[in-house]
PDB file of C-alpha atoms and ligand atoms in Angstrom:
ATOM      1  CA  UNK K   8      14.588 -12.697   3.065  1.00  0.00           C
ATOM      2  CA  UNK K   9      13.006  -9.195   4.282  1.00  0.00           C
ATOM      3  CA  UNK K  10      14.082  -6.186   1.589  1.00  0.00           C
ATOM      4  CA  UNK K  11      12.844  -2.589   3.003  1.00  0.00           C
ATOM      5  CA  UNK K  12      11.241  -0.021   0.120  1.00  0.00           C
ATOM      6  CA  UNK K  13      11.601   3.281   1.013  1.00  0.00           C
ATOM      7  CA  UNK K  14       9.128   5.705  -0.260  1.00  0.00           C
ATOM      8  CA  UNK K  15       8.703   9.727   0.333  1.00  0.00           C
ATOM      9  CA  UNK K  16       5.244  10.798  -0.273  1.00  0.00           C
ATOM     10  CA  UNK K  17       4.378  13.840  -1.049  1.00  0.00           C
ATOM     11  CA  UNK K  18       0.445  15.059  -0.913  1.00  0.00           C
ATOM     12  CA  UNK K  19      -1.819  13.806   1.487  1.00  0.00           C
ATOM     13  CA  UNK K  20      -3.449  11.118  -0.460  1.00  0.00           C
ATOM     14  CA  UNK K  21      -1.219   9.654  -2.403  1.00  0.00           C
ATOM     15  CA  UNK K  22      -1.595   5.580  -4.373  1.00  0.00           C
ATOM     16  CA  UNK K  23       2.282   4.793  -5.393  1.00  0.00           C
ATOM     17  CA  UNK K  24       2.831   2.039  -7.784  1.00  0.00           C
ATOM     18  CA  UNK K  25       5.588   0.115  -5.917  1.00  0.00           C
ATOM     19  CA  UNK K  26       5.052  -3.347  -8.380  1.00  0.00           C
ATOM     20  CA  UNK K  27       8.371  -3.171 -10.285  1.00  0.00           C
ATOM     21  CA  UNK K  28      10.289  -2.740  -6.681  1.00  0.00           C
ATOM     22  CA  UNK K  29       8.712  -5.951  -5.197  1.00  0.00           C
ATOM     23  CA  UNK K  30       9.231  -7.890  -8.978  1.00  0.00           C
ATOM     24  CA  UNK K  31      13.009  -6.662  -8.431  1.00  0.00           C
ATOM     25  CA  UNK K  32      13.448  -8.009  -5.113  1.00  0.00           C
ATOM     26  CA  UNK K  33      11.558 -11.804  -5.836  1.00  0.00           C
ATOM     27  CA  UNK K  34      13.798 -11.925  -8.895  1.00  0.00           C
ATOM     28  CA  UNK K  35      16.445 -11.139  -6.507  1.00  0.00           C
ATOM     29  CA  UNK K  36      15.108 -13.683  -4.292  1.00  0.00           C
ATOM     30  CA  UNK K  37      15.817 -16.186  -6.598  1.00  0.00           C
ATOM     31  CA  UNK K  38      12.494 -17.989  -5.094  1.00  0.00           C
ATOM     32  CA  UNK K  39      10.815 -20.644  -7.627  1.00  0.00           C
ATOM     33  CA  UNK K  40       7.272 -20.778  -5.779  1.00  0.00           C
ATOM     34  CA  UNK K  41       6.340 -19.367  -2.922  1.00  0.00           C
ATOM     35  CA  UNK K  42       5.207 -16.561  -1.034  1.00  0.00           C
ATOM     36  CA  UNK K  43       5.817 -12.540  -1.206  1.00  0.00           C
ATOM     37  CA  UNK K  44       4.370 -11.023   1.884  1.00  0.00           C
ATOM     38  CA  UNK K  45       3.755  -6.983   1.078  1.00  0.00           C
ATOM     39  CA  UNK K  46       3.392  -5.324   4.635  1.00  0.00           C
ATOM     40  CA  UNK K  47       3.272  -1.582   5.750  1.00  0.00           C
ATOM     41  CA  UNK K  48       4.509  -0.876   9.859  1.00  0.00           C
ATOM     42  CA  UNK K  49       2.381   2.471   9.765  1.00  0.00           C
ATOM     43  CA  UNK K  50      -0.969   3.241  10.986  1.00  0.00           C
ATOM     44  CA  UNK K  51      -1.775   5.909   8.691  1.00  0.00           C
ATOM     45  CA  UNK K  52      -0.867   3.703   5.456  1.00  0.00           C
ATOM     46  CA  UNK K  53      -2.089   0.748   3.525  1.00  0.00           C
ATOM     47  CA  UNK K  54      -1.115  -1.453   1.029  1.00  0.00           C
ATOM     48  CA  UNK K  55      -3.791  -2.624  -1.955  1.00  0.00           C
ATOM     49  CA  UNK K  56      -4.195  -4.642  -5.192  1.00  0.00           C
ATOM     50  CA  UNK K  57      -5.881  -3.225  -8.336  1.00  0.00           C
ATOM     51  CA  UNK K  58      -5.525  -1.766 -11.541  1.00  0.00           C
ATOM     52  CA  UNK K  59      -3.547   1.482 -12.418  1.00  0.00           C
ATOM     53  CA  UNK K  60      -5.863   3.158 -14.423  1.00  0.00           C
ATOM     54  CA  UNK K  61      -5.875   7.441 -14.023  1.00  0.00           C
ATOM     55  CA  UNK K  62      -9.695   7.011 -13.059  1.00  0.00           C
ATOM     56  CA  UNK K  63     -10.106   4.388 -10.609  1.00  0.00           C
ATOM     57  CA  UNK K  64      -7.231   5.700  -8.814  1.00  0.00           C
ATOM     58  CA  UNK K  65      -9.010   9.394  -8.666  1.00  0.00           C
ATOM     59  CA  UNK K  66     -12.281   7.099  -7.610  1.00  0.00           C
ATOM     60  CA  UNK K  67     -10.643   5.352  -4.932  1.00  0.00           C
ATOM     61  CA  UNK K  68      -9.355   8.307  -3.438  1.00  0.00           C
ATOM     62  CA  UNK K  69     -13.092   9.670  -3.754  1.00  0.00           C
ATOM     63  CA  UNK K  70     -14.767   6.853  -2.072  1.00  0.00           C
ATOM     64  CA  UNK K  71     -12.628   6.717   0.617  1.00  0.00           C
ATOM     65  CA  UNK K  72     -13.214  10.162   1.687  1.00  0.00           C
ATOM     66  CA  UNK K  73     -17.000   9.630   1.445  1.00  0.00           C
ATOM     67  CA  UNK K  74     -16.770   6.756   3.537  1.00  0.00           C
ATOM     68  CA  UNK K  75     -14.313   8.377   6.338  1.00  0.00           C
ATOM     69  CA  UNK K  76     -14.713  12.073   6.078  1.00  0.00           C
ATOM     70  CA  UNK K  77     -12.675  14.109   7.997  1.00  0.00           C
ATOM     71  CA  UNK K  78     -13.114  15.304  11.875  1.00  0.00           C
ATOM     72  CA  UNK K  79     -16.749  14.670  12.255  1.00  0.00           C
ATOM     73  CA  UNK K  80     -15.873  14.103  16.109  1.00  0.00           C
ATOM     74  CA  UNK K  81     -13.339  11.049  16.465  1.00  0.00           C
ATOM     75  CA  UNK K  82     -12.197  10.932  19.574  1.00  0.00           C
ATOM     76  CA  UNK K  83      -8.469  10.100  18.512  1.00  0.00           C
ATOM     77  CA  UNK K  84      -8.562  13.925  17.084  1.00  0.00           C
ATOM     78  CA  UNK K  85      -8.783  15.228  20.787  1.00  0.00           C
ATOM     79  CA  UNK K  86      -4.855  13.995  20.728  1.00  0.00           C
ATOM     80  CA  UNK K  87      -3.949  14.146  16.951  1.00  0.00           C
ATOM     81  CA  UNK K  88      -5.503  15.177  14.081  1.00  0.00           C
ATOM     82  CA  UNK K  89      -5.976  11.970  12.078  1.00  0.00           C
ATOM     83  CA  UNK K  90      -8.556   9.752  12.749  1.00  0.00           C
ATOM     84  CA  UNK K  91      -9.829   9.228   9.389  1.00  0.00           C
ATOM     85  CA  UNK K  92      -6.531   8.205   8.008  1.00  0.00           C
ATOM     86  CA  UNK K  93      -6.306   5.273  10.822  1.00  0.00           C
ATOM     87  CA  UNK K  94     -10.209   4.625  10.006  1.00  0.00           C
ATOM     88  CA  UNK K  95      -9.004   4.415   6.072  1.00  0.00           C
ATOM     89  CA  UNK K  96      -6.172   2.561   6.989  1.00  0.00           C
ATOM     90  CA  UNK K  97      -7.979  -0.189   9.153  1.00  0.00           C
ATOM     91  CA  UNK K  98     -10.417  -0.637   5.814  1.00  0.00           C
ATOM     92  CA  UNK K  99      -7.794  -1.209   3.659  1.00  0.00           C
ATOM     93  CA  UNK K 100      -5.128  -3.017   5.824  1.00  0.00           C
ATOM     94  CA  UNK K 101      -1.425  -3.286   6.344  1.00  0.00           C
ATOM     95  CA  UNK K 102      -0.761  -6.173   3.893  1.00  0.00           C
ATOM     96  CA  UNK K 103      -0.773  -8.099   0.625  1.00  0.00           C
ATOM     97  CA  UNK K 104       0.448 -11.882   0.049  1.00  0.00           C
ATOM     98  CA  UNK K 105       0.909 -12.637  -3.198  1.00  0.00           C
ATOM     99  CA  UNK K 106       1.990 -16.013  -4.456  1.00  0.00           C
ATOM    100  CA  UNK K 107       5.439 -16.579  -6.915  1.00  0.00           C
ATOM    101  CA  UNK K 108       5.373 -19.126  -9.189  1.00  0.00           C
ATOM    102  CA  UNK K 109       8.598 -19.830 -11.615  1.00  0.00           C
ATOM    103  CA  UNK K 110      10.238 -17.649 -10.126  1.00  0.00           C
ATOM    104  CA  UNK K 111       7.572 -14.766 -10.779  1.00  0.00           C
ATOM    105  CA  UNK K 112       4.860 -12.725  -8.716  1.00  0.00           C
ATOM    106  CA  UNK K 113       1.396 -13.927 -10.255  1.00  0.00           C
ATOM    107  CA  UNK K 114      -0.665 -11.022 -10.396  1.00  0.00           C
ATOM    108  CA  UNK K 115      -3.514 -10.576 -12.914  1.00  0.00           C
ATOM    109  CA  UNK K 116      -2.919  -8.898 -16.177  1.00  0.00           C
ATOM    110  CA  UNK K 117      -4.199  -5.639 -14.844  1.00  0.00           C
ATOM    111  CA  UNK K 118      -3.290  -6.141 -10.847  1.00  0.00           C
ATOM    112  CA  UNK K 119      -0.815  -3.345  -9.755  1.00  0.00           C
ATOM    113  CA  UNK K 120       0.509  -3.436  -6.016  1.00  0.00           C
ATOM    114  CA  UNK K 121       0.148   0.073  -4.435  1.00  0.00           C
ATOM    115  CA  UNK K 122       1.311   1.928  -1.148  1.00  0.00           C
ATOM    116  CA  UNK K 123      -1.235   4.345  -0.052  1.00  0.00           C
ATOM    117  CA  UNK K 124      -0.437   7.157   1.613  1.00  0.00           C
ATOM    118  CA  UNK K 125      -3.392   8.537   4.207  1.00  0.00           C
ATOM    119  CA  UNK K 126      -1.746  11.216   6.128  1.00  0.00           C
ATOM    120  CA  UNK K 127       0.985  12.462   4.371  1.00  0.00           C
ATOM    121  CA  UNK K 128       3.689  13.680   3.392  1.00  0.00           C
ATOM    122  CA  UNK K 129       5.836  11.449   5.125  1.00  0.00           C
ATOM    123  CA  UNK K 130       8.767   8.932   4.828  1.00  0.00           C
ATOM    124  CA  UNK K 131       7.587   5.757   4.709  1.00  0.00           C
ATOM    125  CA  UNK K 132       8.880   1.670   4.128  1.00  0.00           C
ATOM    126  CA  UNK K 133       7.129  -0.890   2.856  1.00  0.00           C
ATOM    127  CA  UNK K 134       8.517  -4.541   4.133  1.00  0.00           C
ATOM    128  CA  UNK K 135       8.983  -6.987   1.292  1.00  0.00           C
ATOM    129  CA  UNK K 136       9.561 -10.961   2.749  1.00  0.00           C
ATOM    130  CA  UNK K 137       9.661 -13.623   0.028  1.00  0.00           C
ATOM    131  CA  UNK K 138       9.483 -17.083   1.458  1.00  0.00           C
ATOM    132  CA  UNK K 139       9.830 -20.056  -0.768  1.00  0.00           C
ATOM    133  CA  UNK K 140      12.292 -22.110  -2.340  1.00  0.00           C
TER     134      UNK K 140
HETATM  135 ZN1   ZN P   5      -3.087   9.531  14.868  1.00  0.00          ZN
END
C-alpha cells in the first residue's frame, strides 16, 4: 500500500516533522511487522531521521550550508540556480526504511522522521509504502 503526503513549504530551508502522518497511515495499514519505506520523488528534497529539538534543527540547517554553500561556480547554475540544493539533497538522500513491529513504526525515543525542504517554497509529496503482513 503506497499513501501520498502532501506538504507546502514555505521558506527555503525548511525540516517538517511529517512522523504522526506516516504513524497514521501504518496504523491504517493494519501491518503487524514489516517495512515502511519513506521516499521523496524530488531532487531538491530529502528525507532524514533525528531528533526534534529547536537547536539541532537550527544546526543542521547551519552545517549544511557550510558544507554546500551557495553558487561558488556549479556548473548546473549555468541552467538553474540550484546546485547546492541537489548537492544537499544527494548528502542526505531520497529515503528512509523504517521497520513496524506490532503493528507500530520502531523509532527511538527521540527519532523524528523529517521532510527537508532545499529549494523552496514549493509543493511537495512524500511517498509512504508499508509492506508487511
Ligand atoms: Zn536544478
Amino acid at each position: 500500500m503506497t499513501k501520498i503526503i502532501e506538504i507546502s513549504t514555505k521558506s527555503e530551508f525548511e525540516l517538517v516533522n511529517i512522523t504522526d502522518q506516516i504513524e497514521k497511515i501504518v496504523r491504517e495499514a493494519k501491518v503487524s511487522d514489516g517495512v515502511a519505506v519513506v521516499f521523496t520523488k524530488h531532487t531538491t528534497g530529502a528525507v532524514i531521521i533525528n531528533e526534534n529539538e529547536a537547536g539541532l534543527l537550527e544546526d543542521i540547517e547551519n552545517l549544511l550550508k557550510k558544507l554546500v554553500p551557495k553558487g561558488v561556480g556549479y556548473k548546473h547554475d549555468r541552467i538553474d540556480v540550484n546546485a547546492h540544493s541537489h548537492l544537499k539533497g544527494i548528502l542526505l538522500g531520497s529515503s528512509q526504511n523504517i521497520p513496524i513491529a506490532h503493528g507500530e513504526l520502531q523509532l527511538g525515543t527521540w527519532q523524528r522522521v523529517f521532510f527537508v525542504e532545499l529549494d523552496g517554497p514549493r509543493q511537495r509529496n512524500v511517498l509512504i509504502t508499508v509492506i508487511g503482513k
